[in-house]
């Protein structure tokens, strides 16, 4: 059995749910307190034993490449000023086995994955979505790798979601329980409406797949939304070899969604050594204000903002 050594991180999408921030900035670079989302994902890969990572980028995604590059001037400046801790932070993102490929047009997640065919070769590999942070005692990617070592087959992560949200996800139709939190799947369905969804188990941003997925992707027609859908390719793969669904019981943070981003920032802020105490106090004070119903008044602009500059005024 081949060892799982390679991961791909698709990060070429438009990020429309986070506009206007993503008009000129990759959503994968949006920081959670002080660390870009994609760095959390690279760290999960390394903690799971992955050795080589390919990031799929596209137009306006250069900051991702620069983030993982060295910055000799900045490093020299920090060294000269004796800012060793900051220097360490800057240096920890360099020297990794990272590779980049471009997806010229974001034609869908399946199409993004297809750009990794030559990189992957003939072994099993992992896909980690660039805007989903997963937190658990054992990293989710490692859980999938352990699943592969037991089943010798593809394992993809699923999680229960509220039934009314099924149209945002790929959803699985269960066939049978195959083990503790492990399922045989009858069908993988991309974004079904709630009245058509056969379960509440949604595909989340981690997949361990065998390389046969590429032959399928190469011939796949566009599916939902006119995009080449990875879920459709997985459904076809499951007809010739098992694709298990592994239920994730940890925390998932969808940073590509505005509310998801806010929740993630608060959760990680409450753990961050530099800000946790002040943030906790701020939240407690804010909760008191909210209870007393004062917050809206305090935060509203003192005078109505001029029409042309309303958004800026409200932020002050
Ligand atoms: P999403 O659908 O969440 O990303 O795809 P998106 O299209 O960028 O975002 P919205 O929905 O418009 O806000 C999941 C992941 O797949 C990548 C995205 O960058 C994201 O990390 N992706 C998606 C690609 O790399 N290429 C694509 O063609 C589509």
Coordinates of C-alpha atoms and ligand atoms in Angstrom, one line a residue:
X1 CA 0.0 0.0 0.0
X2 CA 1.3 3.4 -1.0
X3 CA 1.9 6.0 1.8
X4 CA -0.2 9.2 1.5
X5 CA 2.4 11.9 1.0
X6 CA 0.8 14.6 -1.1
X7 CA -1.9 17.1 -0.6
X8 CA -3.5 19.7 -2.9
X9 CA -5.1 22.9 -1.7
X10 CA -7.5 24.4 -4.3
X11 CA -7.5 28.2 -3.8
X12 CA -8.4 29.6 -7.2
X13 CA -12.1 30.4 -6.6
X14 CA -13.6 33.9 -6.8
X15 CA -14.7 34.0 -3.1
X16 CA -17.9 35.8 -4.0
X17 CA -19.5 35.2 -0.5
X18 CA -16.8 37.5 0.9
X19 CA -17.0 40.4 -1.6
X20 CA -15.9 43.2 -1.6
X21 CA -12.9 42.0 0.5
X22 CA -12.1 39.4 -2.1
X23 CA -12.2 41.7 -5.1
X24 CA -8.4 42.1 -5.1
X25 CA -7.4 39.8 -2.2
X26 CA -7.5 36.0 -2.0
X27 CA -10.0 34.9 0.6
X28 CA -7.5 32.2 1.6
X29 CA -5.3 35.1 2.9
X30 CA -7.9 36.6 5.1
X31 CA -6.3 36.4 8.6
X32 CA -7.7 34.8 11.7
X33 CA -6.3 37.2 14.2
X34 CA -2.8 37.3 12.7
X35 CA -2.5 34.1 10.6
X36 CA -3.9 33.7 7.1
X37 CA -6.4 31.0 6.8
X38 CA -4.3 29.0 4.3
X39 CA -1.5 28.8 6.8
X40 CA -3.8 26.9 9.2
X41 CA -4.4 24.4 6.4
X42 CA -0.8 24.0 5.5
X43 CA -0.1 23.4 9.2
X44 CA -2.8 20.7 9.4
X45 CA -1.2 19.0 6.4
X46 CA 2.2 18.9 7.9
X47 CA 0.8 17.8 11.3
X48 CA -0.8 14.9 9.4
X49 CA 2.5 13.7 7.9
X50 CA 2.0 15.2 4.4
X51 CA 5.3 15.9 2.7
X52 CA 4.5 17.8 -0.5
X53 CA 1.7 20.3 -1.0
X54 CA 0.4 21.8 -4.3
X55 CA -1.6 24.9 -4.0
X56 CA -3.9 25.6 -7.0
X57 CA -4.0 29.4 -7.5
X58 CA -5.4 31.7 -10.2
X59 CA -5.7 35.4 -11.0
X60 CA -5.0 37.7 -8.1
X61 CA -3.7 34.9 -5.9
X62 CA 0.0 36.0 -5.9
X63 CA -0.1 37.0 -2.2
X64 CA -0.5 33.3 -1.3
X65 CA 2.8 32.5 -3.1
X66 CA 4.5 35.5 -1.5
X67 CA 3.3 34.5 1.9
X68 CA 5.1 31.2 1.7
X69 CA 8.2 32.8 0.2
X70 CA 11.2 34.2 2.1
X71 CA 11.4 38.0 2.6
X72 CA 15.1 38.7 3.1
X73 CA 14.7 42.5 3.7
X74 CA 12.0 42.0 6.3
X75 CA 14.0 39.2 8.0
X76 CA 17.1 41.4 8.1
X77 CA 15.2 44.3 9.5
X78 CA 13.7 42.2 12.3
X79 CA 17.1 40.6 13.0
X80 CA 18.8 44.0 13.3
X81 CA 16.1 45.2 15.7
X82 CA 16.4 42.1 17.8
X83 CA 12.8 41.2 17.2
X84 CA 13.5 37.4 17.4
X85 CA 9.9 36.3 18.1
X86 CA 8.5 38.1 15.0
X87 CA 11.4 36.8 13.0
X88 CA 10.5 33.3 14.0
X89 CA 6.9 33.9 12.9
X90 CA 8.0 35.2 9.5
X91 CA 10.5 32.3 8.9
X92 CA 8.2 29.5 9.9
X93 CA 6.3 29.8 6.6
X94 CA 9.4 29.3 4.4
X95 CA 11.3 26.2 3.4
X96 CA 8.2 24.0 3.1
X97 CA 7.8 21.6 0.2
X98 CA 5.2 23.8 -1.5
X99 CA 4.4 23.9 -5.2
X100 CA 2.0 26.0 -7.2
X101 CA -0.2 25.4 -10.2
X102 CA -2.5 27.8 -11.9
X103 CA -6.2 27.2 -12.8
X104 CA -6.6 29.7 -15.7
X105 CA -10.4 29.8 -15.3
X106 CA -12.2 28.8 -12.1
X107 CA -14.5 26.2 -13.8
X108 CA -15.3 24.4 -10.6
X109 CA -13.6 22.5 -7.8
X110 CA -13.3 19.3 -9.9
X111 CA -11.5 21.3 -12.6
X112 CA -9.2 22.8 -10.0
X113 CA -8.3 19.3 -8.7
X114 CA -7.6 18.2 -12.3
X115 CA -4.7 20.7 -12.5
X116 CA -2.9 18.5 -9.9
X117 CA -2.9 15.3 -12.1
X118 CA 0.8 15.3 -12.9
X119 CA 1.8 16.3 -9.4
X120 CA -0.2 13.5 -7.8
X121 CA 1.0 10.7 -10.1
X122 CA -0.3 7.2 -9.2
X123 CA -0.7 7.4 -5.4
X124 CA -3.5 8.3 -3.0
X125 CA -3.6 12.0 -2.1
X126 CA -5.5 14.5 0.0
X127 CA -7.6 17.5 -1.0
X128 CA -7.9 20.3 1.6
X129 CA -10.1 23.2 0.8
X130 CA -8.4 26.6 1.2
X131 CA -11.1 28.2 3.3
X132 CA -12.1 25.6 5.8
X133 CA -10.3 25.3 9.1
X134 CA -10.9 22.0 11.0
X135 CA -10.0 21.7 14.7
X136 CA -9.9 18.4 16.5
X137 CA -7.4 16.5 18.8
X138 CA -6.3 14.4 15.8
X139 CA -6.1 16.6 12.7
X140 CA -8.9 15.7 10.3
X141 CA -6.5 14.9 7.4
X142 CA -4.7 12.5 9.7
X143 CA -8.0 10.8 10.5
X144 CA -8.6 10.3 6.8
X145 CA -5.1 8.9 6.3
X146 CA -5.7 6.4 9.1
X147 CA -9.0 5.5 7.4
X148 CA -7.2 4.9 4.2
X149 CA -4.7 2.7 5.9
X150 CA -7.5 0.6 7.3
X151 CA -9.8 0.4 4.3
X152 CA -7.3 0.8 1.4
X153 CA -9.9 3.0 -0.2
X154 CA -10.9 6.7 -0.6
X155 CA -12.2 8.3 2.6
X156 CA -14.0 11.7 2.5
X157 CA -15.0 13.8 5.5
X158 CA -18.7 14.5 6.2
X159 CA -20.4 16.3 8.9
X160 CA -24.0 16.9 10.0
X161 CA -25.5 20.2 8.9
X162 CA -28.9 21.8 9.5
X163 CA -31.3 20.3 7.1
X164 CA -32.3 23.7 5.6
X165 CA -28.6 24.2 4.5
X166 CA -28.2 21.1 2.3
X167 CA -28.3 23.2 -0.9
X168 CA -24.9 24.6 0.2
X169 CA -23.1 21.3 0.2
X170 CA -22.5 17.9 -1.4
X171 CA -24.8 15.5 0.5
X172 CA -24.4 11.7 0.9
X173 CA -27.1 9.1 0.7
X174 CA -26.1 6.4 3.2
X175 CA -26.0 2.7 2.3
X176 CA -24.8 1.1 5.5
X177 CA -22.6 1.7 8.5
X178 CA -19.1 0.4 7.9
X179 CA -17.5 1.0 11.2
X180 CA -17.3 3.6 14.0
X181 CA -18.3 6.9 12.2
X182 CA -17.6 5.3 8.9
X183 CA -20.3 4.8 6.2
X184 CA -20.7 3.1 2.8
X185 CA -22.3 5.5 0.5
X186 CA -25.0 4.9 -2.1
X187 CA -24.8 8.3 -3.8
X188 CA -23.0 11.6 -3.6
X189 CA -25.3 14.5 -4.6
X190 CA -24.1 18.0 -5.2
X191 CA -26.1 20.7 -3.5
X192 CA -29.6 19.1 -3.2
X193 CA -32.5 21.3 -2.1
X194 CA -33.7 20.2 1.4
X195 CA -36.8 18.4 0.1
X196 CA -34.5 16.3 -2.1
X197 CA -31.6 15.7 0.3
X198 CA -31.4 12.1 1.4
X199 CA -29.5 12.9 4.6
X200 CA -28.0 15.8 6.6
X201 CA -24.5 14.5 6.2
X202 CA -22.5 17.0 4.1
X203 CA -19.2 16.8 2.4
X204 CA -16.8 19.2 4.1
X205 CA -13.4 20.4 3.0
X206 CA -11.2 17.3 3.3
X207 CA -11.0 14.4 0.9
X208 CA -8.6 11.4 0.6
X209 CA -8.9 10.0 -2.9
X210 CA -7.3 7.4 -5.1
X211 CA -5.7 8.7 -8.4
X212 CA -8.4 7.1 -10.5
X213 CA -10.5 10.2 -9.8
X214 CA -8.4 12.0 -12.5
X215 CA -9.6 9.7 -15.4
X216 CA -13.1 10.6 -14.4
X217 CA -12.5 14.3 -14.0
X218 CA -10.9 14.4 -17.5
X219 CA -14.2 13.4 -19.1
X220 CA -16.7 14.9 -16.7
X221 CA -19.4 17.3 -18.1
X222 CA -20.3 20.4 -16.1
X223 CA -22.8 19.8 -13.3
X224 CA -24.7 22.1 -10.8
X225 CA -24.1 25.7 -11.5
X226 CA -22.3 24.9 -14.8
X227 CA -19.2 23.9 -12.9
X228 CA -17.1 20.7 -13.1
X229 CA -18.1 19.3 -9.8
X230 CA -15.8 17.1 -7.7
X231 CA -18.8 15.6 -6.0
X232 CA -20.1 14.2 -9.4
X233 CA -16.7 12.6 -10.0
X234 CA -16.6 11.0 -6.6
X235 CA -20.1 9.6 -7.2
X236 CA -18.8 7.9 -10.4
X237 CA -15.7 6.7 -8.6
X238 CA -17.9 5.1 -5.9
X239 CA -19.5 2.9 -8.6
X240 CA -16.2 1.1 -9.4
X241 CA -14.3 1.3 -6.0
X242 CA -15.5 2.1 -2.5
X243 CA -15.5 5.8 -1.4
X244 CA -16.1 5.8 2.4
X245 CA -17.6 8.7 4.3
X246 CA -15.9 9.5 7.6
X247 CA -18.0 11.5 10.0
X248 CA -16.1 14.4 11.5
X249 CA -16.9 15.2 15.1
X250 CA -14.6 18.2 15.7
X251 CA -15.1 21.9 14.9
X252 CA -15.4 23.2 11.4
X253 CA -14.8 26.9 10.6
X254 CA -16.0 28.0 7.2
X255 CA -13.9 31.1 6.8
X256 CA -15.2 31.8 3.3
X257 CA -18.5 32.8 4.8
X258 CA -18.8 36.2 6.6
X259 CA -20.5 34.9 9.7
X260 CA -18.2 31.8 9.8
X261 CA -15.2 34.2 9.6
X262 CA -16.5 36.3 12.5
X263 CA -17.1 33.2 14.7
X264 CA -13.6 31.8 13.9
X265 CA -11.9 35.1 14.7
X266 CA -13.6 35.2 18.1
X267 CA -12.8 31.6 18.9
X268 CA -9.2 31.9 17.9
X269 CA -8.9 35.4 19.5
X270 CA -10.0 33.8 22.8
X271 CA -7.0 31.5 22.6
X272 CA -4.4 33.9 21.3
X273 CA -1.9 34.7 24.1
X274 CA -1.6 38.4 23.1
X275 CA -5.3 39.3 22.9
X276 CA -7.3 36.6 24.8
X277 CA -7.7 38.4 28.1
X278 CA -8.7 41.8 26.6
X279 CA -11.0 40.1 24.1
X280 CA -12.7 38.1 26.8
X281 CA -13.3 41.2 28.9
X282 CA -14.6 43.1 25.8
X283 CA -17.0 40.3 25.1
X284 CA -18.3 40.2 28.7
X285 CA -18.8 44.0 28.6
X286 CA -20.5 43.8 25.3
X287 CA -22.8 41.1 26.5
X288 CA -23.9 43.3 29.4
X289 CA -24.5 46.2 27.0
X290 CA -26.5 43.9 24.7
X291 CA -28.6 42.7 27.6
X292 CA -29.4 46.3 28.6
X293 CA -30.2 47.1 24.9
X294 CA -27.7 50.0 24.7
X295 CA -25.4 48.7 22.0
X296 CA -27.2 49.9 18.9
X297 CA -27.4 53.4 20.2
X298 CA -23.7 53.5 21.2
X299 CA -22.4 52.1 17.9
X300 CA -24.6 54.1 15.6
X301 CA -23.1 57.2 14.0
X302 CA -23.8 60.4 15.9
X303 CA -25.3 62.0 12.8
X304 CA -26.6 60.5 9.7
X305 CA -23.7 59.9 7.3
X306 CA -23.7 61.7 4.0
X307 CA -25.1 59.6 1.2
X308 CA -21.8 59.1 -0.6
X309 CA -19.8 58.0 2.4
X310 CA -22.3 56.1 4.5
X311 CA -20.4 52.8 4.7
X312 CA -17.3 54.5 6.0
X313 CA -19.1 56.5 8.6
X314 CA -20.9 53.5 10.0
X315 CA -17.6 51.7 10.5
X316 CA -16.1 54.5 12.7
Ligands
LIG1 P1 -16.0 27.5 -2.9 O1 -17.2 27.4 -3.7 O2 -16.2 27.6 -1.4 O3 -15.1 28.8 -3.3 O4 -14.9 26.4 -3.2 P2 -15.4 30.1 -4.1 O5 -16.1 29.7 -5.4 O6 -14.1 30.8 -4.2 O7 -16.3 30.9 -3.1 P3 -17.8 31.5 -3.2 O8 -18.7 30.4 -3.1 O9 -17.8 32.2 -4.6 O10 -17.8 32.5 -2.1 C1 -14.2 25.7 -2.3 C2 -12.7 25.9 -2.6 O11 -12.4 25.5 -3.9 C3 -11.6 26.5 -4.5 C4 -11.9 27.8 -3.8 O12 -10.8 28.6 -3.9 C5 -12.2 27.3 -2.4 O13 -11.0 27.3 -1.6 N1 -12.0 26.5 -6.0 C6 -13.3 26.6 -6.3 C7 -11.0 26.5 -6.9 O14 -9.8 26.5 -6.6 N2 -11.4 26.6 -8.2 C8 -12.7 26.7 -8.6 O15 -13.0 26.7 -9.8 C9 -13.7 26.7 -7.6

